[in-house]
PDB file of C-alpha atoms in Angstrom:
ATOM      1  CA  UNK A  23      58.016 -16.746-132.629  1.00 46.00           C
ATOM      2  CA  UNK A  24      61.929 -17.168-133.030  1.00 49.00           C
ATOM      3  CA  UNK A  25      63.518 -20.165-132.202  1.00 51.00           C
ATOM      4  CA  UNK A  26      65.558 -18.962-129.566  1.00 48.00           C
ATOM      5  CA  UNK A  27      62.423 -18.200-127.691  1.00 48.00           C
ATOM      6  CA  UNK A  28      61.424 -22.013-128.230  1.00 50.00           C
ATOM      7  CA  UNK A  29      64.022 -23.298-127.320  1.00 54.00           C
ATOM      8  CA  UNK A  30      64.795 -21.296-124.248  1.00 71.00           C
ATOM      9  CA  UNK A  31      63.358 -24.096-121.264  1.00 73.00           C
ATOM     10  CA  UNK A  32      63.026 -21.590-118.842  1.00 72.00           C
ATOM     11  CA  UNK A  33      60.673 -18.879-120.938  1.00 77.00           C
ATOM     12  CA  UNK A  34      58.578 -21.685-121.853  1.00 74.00           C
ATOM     13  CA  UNK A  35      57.891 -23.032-118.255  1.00 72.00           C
ATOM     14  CA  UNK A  36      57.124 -19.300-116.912  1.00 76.00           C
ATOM     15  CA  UNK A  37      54.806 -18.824-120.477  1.00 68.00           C
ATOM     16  CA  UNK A  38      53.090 -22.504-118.955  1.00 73.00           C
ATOM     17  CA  UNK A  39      52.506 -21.057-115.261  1.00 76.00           C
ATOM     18  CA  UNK A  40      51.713 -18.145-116.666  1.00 75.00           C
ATOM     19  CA  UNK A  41      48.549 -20.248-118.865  1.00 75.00           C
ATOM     20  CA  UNK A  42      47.852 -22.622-115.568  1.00 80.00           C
ATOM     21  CA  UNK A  43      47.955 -19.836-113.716  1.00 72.00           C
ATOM     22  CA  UNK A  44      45.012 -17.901-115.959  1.00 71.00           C
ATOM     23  CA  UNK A  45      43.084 -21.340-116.480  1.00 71.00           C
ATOM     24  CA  UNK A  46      43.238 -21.749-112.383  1.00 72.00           C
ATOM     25  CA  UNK A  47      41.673 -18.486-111.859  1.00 75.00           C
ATOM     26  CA  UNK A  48      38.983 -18.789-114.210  1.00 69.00           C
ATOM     27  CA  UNK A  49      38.345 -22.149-113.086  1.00 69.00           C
ATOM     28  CA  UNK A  50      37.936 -20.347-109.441  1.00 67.00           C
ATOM     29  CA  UNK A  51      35.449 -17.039-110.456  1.00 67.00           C
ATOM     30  CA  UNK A  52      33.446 -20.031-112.509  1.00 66.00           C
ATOM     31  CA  UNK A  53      33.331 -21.655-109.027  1.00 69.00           C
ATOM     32  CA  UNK A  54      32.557 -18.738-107.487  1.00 63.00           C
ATOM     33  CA  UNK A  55      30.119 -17.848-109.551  1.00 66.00           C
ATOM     34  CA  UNK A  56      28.564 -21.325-109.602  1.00 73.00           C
ATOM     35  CA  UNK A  57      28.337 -21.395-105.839  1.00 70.00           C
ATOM     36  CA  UNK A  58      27.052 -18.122-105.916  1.00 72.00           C
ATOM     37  CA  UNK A  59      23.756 -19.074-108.376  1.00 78.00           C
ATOM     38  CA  UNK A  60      23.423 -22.270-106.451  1.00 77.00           C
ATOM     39  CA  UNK A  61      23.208 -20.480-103.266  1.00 79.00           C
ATOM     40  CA  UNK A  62      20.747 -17.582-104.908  1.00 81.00           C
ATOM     41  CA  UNK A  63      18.512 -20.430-106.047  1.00 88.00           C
ATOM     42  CA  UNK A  64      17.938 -22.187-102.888  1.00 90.00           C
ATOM     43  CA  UNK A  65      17.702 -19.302-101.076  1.00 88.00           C
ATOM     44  CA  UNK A  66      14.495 -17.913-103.504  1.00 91.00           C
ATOM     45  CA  UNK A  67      13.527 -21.819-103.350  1.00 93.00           C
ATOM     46  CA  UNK A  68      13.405 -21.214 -99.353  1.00 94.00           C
ATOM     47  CA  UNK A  69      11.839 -17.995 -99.381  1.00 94.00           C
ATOM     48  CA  UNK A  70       9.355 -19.452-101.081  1.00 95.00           C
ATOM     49  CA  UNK A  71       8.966 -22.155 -98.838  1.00 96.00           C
ATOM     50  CA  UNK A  72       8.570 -19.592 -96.123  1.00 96.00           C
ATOM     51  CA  UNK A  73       5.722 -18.030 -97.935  1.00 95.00           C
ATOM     52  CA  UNK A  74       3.840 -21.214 -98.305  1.00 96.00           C
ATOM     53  CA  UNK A  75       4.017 -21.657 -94.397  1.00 97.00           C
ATOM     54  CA  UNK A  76       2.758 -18.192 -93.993  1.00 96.00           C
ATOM     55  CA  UNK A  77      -0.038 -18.661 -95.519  1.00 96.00           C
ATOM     56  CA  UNK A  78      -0.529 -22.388 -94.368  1.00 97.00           C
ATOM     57  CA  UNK A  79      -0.308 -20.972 -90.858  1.00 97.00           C
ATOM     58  CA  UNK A  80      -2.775 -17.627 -91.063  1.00 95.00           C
ATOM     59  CA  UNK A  81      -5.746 -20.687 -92.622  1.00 96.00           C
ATOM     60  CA  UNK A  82      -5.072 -22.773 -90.301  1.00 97.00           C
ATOM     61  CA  UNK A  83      -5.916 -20.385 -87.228  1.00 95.00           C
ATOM     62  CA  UNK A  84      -9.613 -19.924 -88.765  1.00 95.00           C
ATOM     63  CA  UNK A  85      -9.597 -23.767 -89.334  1.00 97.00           C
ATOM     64  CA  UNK A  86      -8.829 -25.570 -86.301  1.00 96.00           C
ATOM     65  CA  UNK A  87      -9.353 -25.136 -82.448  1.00 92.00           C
ATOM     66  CA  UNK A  88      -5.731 -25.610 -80.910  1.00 93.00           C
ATOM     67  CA  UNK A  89      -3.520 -22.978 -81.554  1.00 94.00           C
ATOM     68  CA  UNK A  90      -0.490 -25.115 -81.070  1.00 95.00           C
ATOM     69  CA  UNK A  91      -0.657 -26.343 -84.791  1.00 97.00           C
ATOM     70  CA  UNK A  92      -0.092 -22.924 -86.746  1.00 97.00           C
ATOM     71  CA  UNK A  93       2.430 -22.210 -83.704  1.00 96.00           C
ATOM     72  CA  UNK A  94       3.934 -25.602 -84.687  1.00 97.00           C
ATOM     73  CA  UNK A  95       4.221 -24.724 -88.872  1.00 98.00           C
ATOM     74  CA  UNK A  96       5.271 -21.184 -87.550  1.00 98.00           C
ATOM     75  CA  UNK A  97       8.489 -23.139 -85.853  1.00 97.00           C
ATOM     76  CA  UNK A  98       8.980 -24.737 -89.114  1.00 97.00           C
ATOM     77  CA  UNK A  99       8.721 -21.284 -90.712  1.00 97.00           C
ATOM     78  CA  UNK A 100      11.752 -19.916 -88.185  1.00 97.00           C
ATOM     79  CA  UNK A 101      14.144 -22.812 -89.111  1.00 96.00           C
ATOM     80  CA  UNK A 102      13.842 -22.631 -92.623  1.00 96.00           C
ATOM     81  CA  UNK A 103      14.361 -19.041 -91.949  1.00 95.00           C
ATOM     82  CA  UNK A 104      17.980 -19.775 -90.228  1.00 94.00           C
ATOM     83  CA  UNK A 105      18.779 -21.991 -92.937  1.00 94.00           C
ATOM     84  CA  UNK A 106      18.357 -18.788 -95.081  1.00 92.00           C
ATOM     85  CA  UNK A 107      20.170 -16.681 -93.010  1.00 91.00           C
ATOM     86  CA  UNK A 108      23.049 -19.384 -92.715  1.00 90.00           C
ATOM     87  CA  UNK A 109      23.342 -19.560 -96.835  1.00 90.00           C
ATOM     88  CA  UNK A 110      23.031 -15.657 -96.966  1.00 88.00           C
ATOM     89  CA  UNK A 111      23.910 -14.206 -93.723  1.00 88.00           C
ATOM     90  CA  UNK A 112      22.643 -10.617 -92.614  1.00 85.00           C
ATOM     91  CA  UNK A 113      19.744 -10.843 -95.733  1.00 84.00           C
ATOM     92  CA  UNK A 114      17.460  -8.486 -94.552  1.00 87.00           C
ATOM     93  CA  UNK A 115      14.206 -10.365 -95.364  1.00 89.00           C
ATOM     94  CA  UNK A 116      15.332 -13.014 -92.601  1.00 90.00           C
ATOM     95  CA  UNK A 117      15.512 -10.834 -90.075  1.00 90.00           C
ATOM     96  CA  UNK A 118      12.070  -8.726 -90.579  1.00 92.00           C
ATOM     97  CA  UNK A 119      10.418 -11.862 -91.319  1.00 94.00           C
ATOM     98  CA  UNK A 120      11.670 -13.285 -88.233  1.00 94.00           C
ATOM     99  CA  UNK A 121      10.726 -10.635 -85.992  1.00 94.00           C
ATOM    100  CA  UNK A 122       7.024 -10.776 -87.139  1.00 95.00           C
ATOM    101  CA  UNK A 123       6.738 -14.266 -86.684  1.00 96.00           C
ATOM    102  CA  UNK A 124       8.170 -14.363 -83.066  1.00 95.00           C
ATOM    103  CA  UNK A 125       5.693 -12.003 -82.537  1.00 95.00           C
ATOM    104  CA  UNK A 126       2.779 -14.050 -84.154  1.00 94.00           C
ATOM    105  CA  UNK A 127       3.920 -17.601 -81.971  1.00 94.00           C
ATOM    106  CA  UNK A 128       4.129 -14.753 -79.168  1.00 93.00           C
ATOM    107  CA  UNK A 129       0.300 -13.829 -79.827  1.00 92.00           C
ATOM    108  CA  UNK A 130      -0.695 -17.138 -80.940  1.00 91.00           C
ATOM    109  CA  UNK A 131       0.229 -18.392 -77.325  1.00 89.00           C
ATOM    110  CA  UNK A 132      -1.288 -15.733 -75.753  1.00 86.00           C
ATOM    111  CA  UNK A 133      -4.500 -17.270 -74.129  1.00 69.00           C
ATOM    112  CA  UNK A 134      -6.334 -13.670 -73.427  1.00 69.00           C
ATOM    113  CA  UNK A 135      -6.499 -13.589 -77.239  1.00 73.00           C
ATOM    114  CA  UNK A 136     -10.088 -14.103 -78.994  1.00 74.00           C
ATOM    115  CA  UNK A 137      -9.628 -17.078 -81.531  1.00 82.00           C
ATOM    116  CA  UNK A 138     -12.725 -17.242 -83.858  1.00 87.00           C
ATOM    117  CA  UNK A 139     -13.219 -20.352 -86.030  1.00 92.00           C
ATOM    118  CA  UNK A 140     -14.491 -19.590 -89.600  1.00 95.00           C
ATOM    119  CA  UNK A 141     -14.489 -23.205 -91.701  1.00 97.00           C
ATOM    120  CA  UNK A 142     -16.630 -22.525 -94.841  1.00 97.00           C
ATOM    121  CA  UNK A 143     -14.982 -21.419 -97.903  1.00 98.00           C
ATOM    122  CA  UNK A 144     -16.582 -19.698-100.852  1.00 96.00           C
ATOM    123  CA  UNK A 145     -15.979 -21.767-103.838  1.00 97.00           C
ATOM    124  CA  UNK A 146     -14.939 -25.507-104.638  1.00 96.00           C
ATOM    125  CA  UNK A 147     -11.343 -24.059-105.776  1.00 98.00           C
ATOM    126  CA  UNK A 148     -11.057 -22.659-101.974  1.00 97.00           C
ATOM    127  CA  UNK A 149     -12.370 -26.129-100.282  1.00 98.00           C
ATOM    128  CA  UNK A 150      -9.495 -27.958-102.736  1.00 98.00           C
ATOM    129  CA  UNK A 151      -6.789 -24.935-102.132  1.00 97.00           C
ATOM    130  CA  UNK A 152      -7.631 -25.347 -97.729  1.00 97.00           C
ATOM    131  CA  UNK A 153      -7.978 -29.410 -97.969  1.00 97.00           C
ATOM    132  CA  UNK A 154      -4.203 -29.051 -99.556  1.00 97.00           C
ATOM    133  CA  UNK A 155      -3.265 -26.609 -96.921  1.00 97.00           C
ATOM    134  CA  UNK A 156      -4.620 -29.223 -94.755  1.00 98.00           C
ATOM    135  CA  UNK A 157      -2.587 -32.365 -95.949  1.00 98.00           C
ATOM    136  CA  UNK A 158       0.320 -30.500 -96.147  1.00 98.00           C
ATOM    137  CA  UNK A 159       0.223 -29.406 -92.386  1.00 98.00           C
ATOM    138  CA  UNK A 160      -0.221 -33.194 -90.961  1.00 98.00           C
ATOM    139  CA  UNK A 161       2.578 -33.971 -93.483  1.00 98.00           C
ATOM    140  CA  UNK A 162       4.935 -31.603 -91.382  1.00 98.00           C
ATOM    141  CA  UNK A 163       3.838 -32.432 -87.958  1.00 98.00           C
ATOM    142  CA  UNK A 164       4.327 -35.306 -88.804  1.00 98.00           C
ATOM    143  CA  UNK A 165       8.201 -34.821 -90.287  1.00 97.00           C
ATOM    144  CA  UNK A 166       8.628 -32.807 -87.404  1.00 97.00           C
ATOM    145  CA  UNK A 167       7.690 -35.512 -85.083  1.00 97.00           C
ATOM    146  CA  UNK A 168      10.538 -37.908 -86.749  1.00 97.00           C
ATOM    147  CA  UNK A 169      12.788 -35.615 -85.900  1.00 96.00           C
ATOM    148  CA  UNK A 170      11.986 -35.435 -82.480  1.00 96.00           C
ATOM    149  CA  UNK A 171      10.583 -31.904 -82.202  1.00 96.00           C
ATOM    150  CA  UNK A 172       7.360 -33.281 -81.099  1.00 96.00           C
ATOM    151  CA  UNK A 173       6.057 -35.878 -78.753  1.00 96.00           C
ATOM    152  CA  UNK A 174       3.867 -38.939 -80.631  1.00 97.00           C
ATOM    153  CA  UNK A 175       0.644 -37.905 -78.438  1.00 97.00           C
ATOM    154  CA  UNK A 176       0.929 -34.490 -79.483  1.00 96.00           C
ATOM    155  CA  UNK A 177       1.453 -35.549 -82.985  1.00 97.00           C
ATOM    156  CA  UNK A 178      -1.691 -37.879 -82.993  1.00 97.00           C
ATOM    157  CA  UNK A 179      -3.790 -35.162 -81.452  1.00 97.00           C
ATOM    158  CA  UNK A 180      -2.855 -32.549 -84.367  1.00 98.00           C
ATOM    159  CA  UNK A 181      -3.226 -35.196 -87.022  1.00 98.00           C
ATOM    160  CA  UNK A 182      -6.770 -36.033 -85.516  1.00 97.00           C
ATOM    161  CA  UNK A 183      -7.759 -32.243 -85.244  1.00 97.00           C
ATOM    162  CA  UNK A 184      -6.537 -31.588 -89.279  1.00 98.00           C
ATOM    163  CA  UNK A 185      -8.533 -34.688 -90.256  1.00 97.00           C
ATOM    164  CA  UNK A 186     -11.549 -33.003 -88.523  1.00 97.00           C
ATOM    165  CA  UNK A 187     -11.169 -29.781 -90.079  1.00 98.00           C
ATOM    166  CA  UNK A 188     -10.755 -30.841 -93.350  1.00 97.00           C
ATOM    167  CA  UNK A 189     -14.033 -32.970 -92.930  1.00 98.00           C
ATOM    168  CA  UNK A 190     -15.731 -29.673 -91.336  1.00 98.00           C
ATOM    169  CA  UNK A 191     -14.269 -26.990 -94.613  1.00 98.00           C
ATOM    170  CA  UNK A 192     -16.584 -29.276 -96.377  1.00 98.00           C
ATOM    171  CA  UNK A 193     -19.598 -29.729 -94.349  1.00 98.00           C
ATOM    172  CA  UNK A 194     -19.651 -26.274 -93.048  1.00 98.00           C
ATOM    173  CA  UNK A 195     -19.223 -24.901 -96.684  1.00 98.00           C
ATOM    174  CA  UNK A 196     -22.723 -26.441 -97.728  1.00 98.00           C
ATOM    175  CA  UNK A 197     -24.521 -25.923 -94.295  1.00 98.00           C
ATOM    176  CA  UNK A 198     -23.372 -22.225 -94.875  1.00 98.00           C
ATOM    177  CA  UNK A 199     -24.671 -22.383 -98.659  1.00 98.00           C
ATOM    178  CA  UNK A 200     -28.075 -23.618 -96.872  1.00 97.00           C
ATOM    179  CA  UNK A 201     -28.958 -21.070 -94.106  1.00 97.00           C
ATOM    180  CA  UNK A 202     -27.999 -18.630 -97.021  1.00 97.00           C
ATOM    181  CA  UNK A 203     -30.686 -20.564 -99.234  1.00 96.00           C
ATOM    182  CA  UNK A 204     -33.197 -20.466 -96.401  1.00 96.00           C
ATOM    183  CA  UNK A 205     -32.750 -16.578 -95.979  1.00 96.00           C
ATOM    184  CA  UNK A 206     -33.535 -16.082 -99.636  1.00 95.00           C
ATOM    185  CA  UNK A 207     -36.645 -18.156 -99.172  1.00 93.00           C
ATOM    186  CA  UNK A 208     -35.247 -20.681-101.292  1.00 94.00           C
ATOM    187  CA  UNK A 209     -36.550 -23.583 -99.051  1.00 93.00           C
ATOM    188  CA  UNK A 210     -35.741 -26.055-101.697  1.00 93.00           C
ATOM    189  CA  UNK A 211     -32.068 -25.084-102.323  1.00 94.00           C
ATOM    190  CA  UNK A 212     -31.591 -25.406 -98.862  1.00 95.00           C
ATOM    191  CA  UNK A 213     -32.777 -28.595 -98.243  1.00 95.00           C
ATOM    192  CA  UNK A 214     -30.527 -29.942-101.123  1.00 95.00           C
ATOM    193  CA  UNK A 215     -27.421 -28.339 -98.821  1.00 97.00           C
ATOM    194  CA  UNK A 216     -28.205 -29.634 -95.872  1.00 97.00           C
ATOM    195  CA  UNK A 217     -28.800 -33.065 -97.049  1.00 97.00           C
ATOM    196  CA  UNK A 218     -25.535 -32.738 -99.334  1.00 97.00           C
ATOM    197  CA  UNK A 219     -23.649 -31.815 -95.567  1.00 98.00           C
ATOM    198  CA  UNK A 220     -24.965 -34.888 -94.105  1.00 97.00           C
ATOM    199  CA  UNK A 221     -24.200 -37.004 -96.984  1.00 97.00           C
ATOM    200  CA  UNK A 222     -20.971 -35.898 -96.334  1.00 98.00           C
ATOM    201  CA  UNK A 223     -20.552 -36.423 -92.650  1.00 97.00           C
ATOM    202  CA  UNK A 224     -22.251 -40.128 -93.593  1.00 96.00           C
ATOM    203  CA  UNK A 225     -18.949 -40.944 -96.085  1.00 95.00           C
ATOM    204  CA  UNK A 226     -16.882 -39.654 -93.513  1.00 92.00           C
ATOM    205  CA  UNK A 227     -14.486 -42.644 -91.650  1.00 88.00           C
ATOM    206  CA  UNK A 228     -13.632 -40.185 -88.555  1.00 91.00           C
ATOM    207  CA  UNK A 229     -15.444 -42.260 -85.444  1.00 87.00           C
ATOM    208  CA  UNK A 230     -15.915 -39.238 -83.151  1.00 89.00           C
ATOM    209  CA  UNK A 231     -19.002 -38.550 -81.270  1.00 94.00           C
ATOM    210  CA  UNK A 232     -19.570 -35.044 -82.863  1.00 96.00           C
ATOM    211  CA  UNK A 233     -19.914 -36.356 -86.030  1.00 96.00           C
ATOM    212  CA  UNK A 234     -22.964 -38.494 -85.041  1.00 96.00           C
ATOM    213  CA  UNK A 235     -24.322 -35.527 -83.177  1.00 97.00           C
ATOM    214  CA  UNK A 236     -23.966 -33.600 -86.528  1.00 98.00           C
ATOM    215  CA  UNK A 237     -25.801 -36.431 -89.012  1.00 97.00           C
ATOM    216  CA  UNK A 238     -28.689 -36.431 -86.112  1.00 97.00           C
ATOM    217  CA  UNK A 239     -28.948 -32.491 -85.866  1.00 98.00           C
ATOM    218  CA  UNK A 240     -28.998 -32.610 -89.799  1.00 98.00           C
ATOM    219  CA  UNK A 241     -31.876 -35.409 -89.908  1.00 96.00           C
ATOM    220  CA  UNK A 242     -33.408 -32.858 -87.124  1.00 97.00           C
ATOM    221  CA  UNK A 243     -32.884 -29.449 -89.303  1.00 97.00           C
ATOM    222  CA  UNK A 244     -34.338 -31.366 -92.625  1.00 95.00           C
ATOM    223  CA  UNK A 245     -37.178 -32.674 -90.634  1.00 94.00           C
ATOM    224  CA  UNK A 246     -37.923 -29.168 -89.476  1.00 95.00           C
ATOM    225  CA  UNK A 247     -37.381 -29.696 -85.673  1.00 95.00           C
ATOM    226  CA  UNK A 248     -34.691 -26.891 -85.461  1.00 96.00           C
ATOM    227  CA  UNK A 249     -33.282 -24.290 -87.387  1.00 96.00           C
ATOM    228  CA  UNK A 250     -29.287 -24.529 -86.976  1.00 97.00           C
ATOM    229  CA  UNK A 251     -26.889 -26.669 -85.467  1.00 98.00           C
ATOM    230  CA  UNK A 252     -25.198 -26.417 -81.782  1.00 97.00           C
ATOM    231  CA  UNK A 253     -23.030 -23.906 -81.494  1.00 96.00           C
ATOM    232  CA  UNK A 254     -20.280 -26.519 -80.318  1.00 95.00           C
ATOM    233  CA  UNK A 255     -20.005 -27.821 -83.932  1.00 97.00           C
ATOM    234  CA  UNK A 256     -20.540 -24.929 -85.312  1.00 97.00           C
ATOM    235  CA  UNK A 257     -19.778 -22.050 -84.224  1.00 96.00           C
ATOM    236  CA  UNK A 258     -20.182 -20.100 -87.893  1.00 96.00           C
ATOM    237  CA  UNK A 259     -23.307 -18.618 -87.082  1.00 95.00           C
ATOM    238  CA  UNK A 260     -23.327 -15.308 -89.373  1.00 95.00           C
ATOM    239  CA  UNK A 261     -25.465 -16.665 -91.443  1.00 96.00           C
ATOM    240  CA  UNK A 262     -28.042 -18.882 -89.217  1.00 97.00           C
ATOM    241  CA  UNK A 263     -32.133 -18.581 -90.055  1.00 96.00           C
ATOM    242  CA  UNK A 264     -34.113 -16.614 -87.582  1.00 92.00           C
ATOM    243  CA  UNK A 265     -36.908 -19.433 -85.599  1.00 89.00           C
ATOM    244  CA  UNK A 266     -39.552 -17.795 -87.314  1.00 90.00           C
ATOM    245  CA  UNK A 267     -37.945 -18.567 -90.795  1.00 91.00           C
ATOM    246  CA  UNK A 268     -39.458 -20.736 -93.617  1.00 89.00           C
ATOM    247  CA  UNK A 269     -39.628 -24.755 -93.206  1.00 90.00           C
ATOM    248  CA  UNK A 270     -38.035 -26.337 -95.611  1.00 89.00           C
ATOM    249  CA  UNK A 271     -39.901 -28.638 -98.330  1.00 81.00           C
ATOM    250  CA  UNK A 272     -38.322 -32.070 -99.315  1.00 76.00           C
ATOM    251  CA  UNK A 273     -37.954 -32.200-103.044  1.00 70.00           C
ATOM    252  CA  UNK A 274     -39.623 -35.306-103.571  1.00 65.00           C
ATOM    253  CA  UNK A 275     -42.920 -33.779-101.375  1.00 61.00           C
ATOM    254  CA  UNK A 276     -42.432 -30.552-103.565  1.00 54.00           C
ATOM    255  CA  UNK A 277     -42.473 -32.696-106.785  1.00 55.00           C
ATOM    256  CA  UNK A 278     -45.502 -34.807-105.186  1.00 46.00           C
ATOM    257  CA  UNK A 279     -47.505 -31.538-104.639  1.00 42.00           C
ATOM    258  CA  UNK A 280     -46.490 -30.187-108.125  1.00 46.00           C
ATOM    259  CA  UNK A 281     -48.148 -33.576-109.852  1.00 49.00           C
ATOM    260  CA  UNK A 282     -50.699 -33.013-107.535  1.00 39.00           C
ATOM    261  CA  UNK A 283     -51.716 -29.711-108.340  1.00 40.00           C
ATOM    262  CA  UNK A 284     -50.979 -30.826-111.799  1.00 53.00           C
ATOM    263  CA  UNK A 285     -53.444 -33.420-111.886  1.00 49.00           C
ATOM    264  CA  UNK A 286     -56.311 -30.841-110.117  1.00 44.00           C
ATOM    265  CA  UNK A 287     -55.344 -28.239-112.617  1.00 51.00           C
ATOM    266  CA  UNK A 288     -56.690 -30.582-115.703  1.00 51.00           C
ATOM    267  CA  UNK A 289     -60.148 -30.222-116.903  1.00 50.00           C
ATOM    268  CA  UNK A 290     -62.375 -32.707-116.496  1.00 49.00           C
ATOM    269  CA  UNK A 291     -63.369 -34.900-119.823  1.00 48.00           C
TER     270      UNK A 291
END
């Protein structure tokens, strides 16, 4: 570079706006581009969220009796939704997904519609997954109720009927595995379920009158004095024993009559 272009003052200052100029546009498509993967991130952090709700709200309408409580995670599901569509206006996912879940609070509210109640679940893994489900719907009413979007009453009732359910997606679960035992002719088995239900319902600290009904009817079932329980508190019945269906056999009798038969069995000396 020639001196005369150093030393000319004015060259120089254009040459430094020139080189602020560059590093201020950089600095802005880096911001850009920053905001950009920040607002990409929460967004699939959202949609995410919005799945988890989906599927929170589709257990809980085979878990629980009101109908207001998946309605209630479904409004949760709609303003996380706007909160999507205010990061990332007209995305497309915001506004299908919308749509169908109108519809669904629509239906859910809908009191011509048949609500069946189906609490057992198939493995220990699906008991843990629904319990979480569970927790993490009283966790939101709850939020939700802070925030003034529902009255305290309302809030108590839900938490009450979520602490029920999740008692019932275990206690149902092993009533279920016994009527299934009894239909195989597995008398035994069964007796082991239905006593494992009532232990259960026994540990429980829920005070409600339904659960006393429940330990009695269980005491009543074990004791051979009726096959199933009332349909009231349970309403599962796919799988209930016919009346003329085996009596079940206590384990300790059964072992009893084995050392009897045992002790017949032998020779004498």
């Amino acid at each position: 570079m020639s001196p005369c272009f150093m030393s000319d003052p004015g060259t120089i200052l254009i040459f430094l706006m020139l080189v602020i100029g560059a590093l201020l546009t950089v600095s802005f498509v880096n911001q850009q581009q920053m905001r950009s993967r920040v607002i990409n991130q929460k967004v699939a952090q959202l949609k995410r969220r919005v799945g988890e709700l989906d599927e929170m709200a589709s257990s809980l309408e085979s878990l629980v009796e009101s109908l207001a409580i998946p309605k209630t995670i479904l409004d949760e599901m709609l303003e996380v939704l706007n909160t999507i569509d205010k990061l990332e206006p007209n995305n497309p996912f915001c506004e299908s997904t919308r749509i169908s879940t109108e519809q669904r609070i629509e239906d859910l509210m809908d009191a011509t519609q048949s609500h069946a109640t189906y609490r057992a679940q198939p493995s220990d893994a699906a008991i843990a997954r629904t319990k979480y489900l569970l927790n993490e719907a009283a966790m939101i009413i709850r939020k939700r109720q802070v925030a003034g979007k529902l009255e305290i009453v309302e809030m108590e009732a839900f938490i009450n009927e979520l602490a029920w359910a999740s008692l019932m997606v275990v206690v149902i679960t092993h009533v279920v595995e016994g009527h299934k035992a009894v239909n195989r002719g597995d008398v035994l088995k069964a007796y082991a379920f239905y006593r494992k239900a009532q232990q259960v319902l026994i540990k429980g600290s829920i005070n409600e009158e339904r659960r006393h009904r429940m330990i009695k009817e269980l005491s009543e079932i074990m004791g051979n004095k009726r096959k199933t329980l009332s349909k009231d508190l349970m309403p599962e019945t796919q799988h209930n024993p016919s009346a003329d269906s085996a009596d079940l056999i206590r384990p300790e009798d059964a072992e009893a009559a084995a050392k009897l038969i045992q002790e017949h069995s032998q020779p004498n000396p």
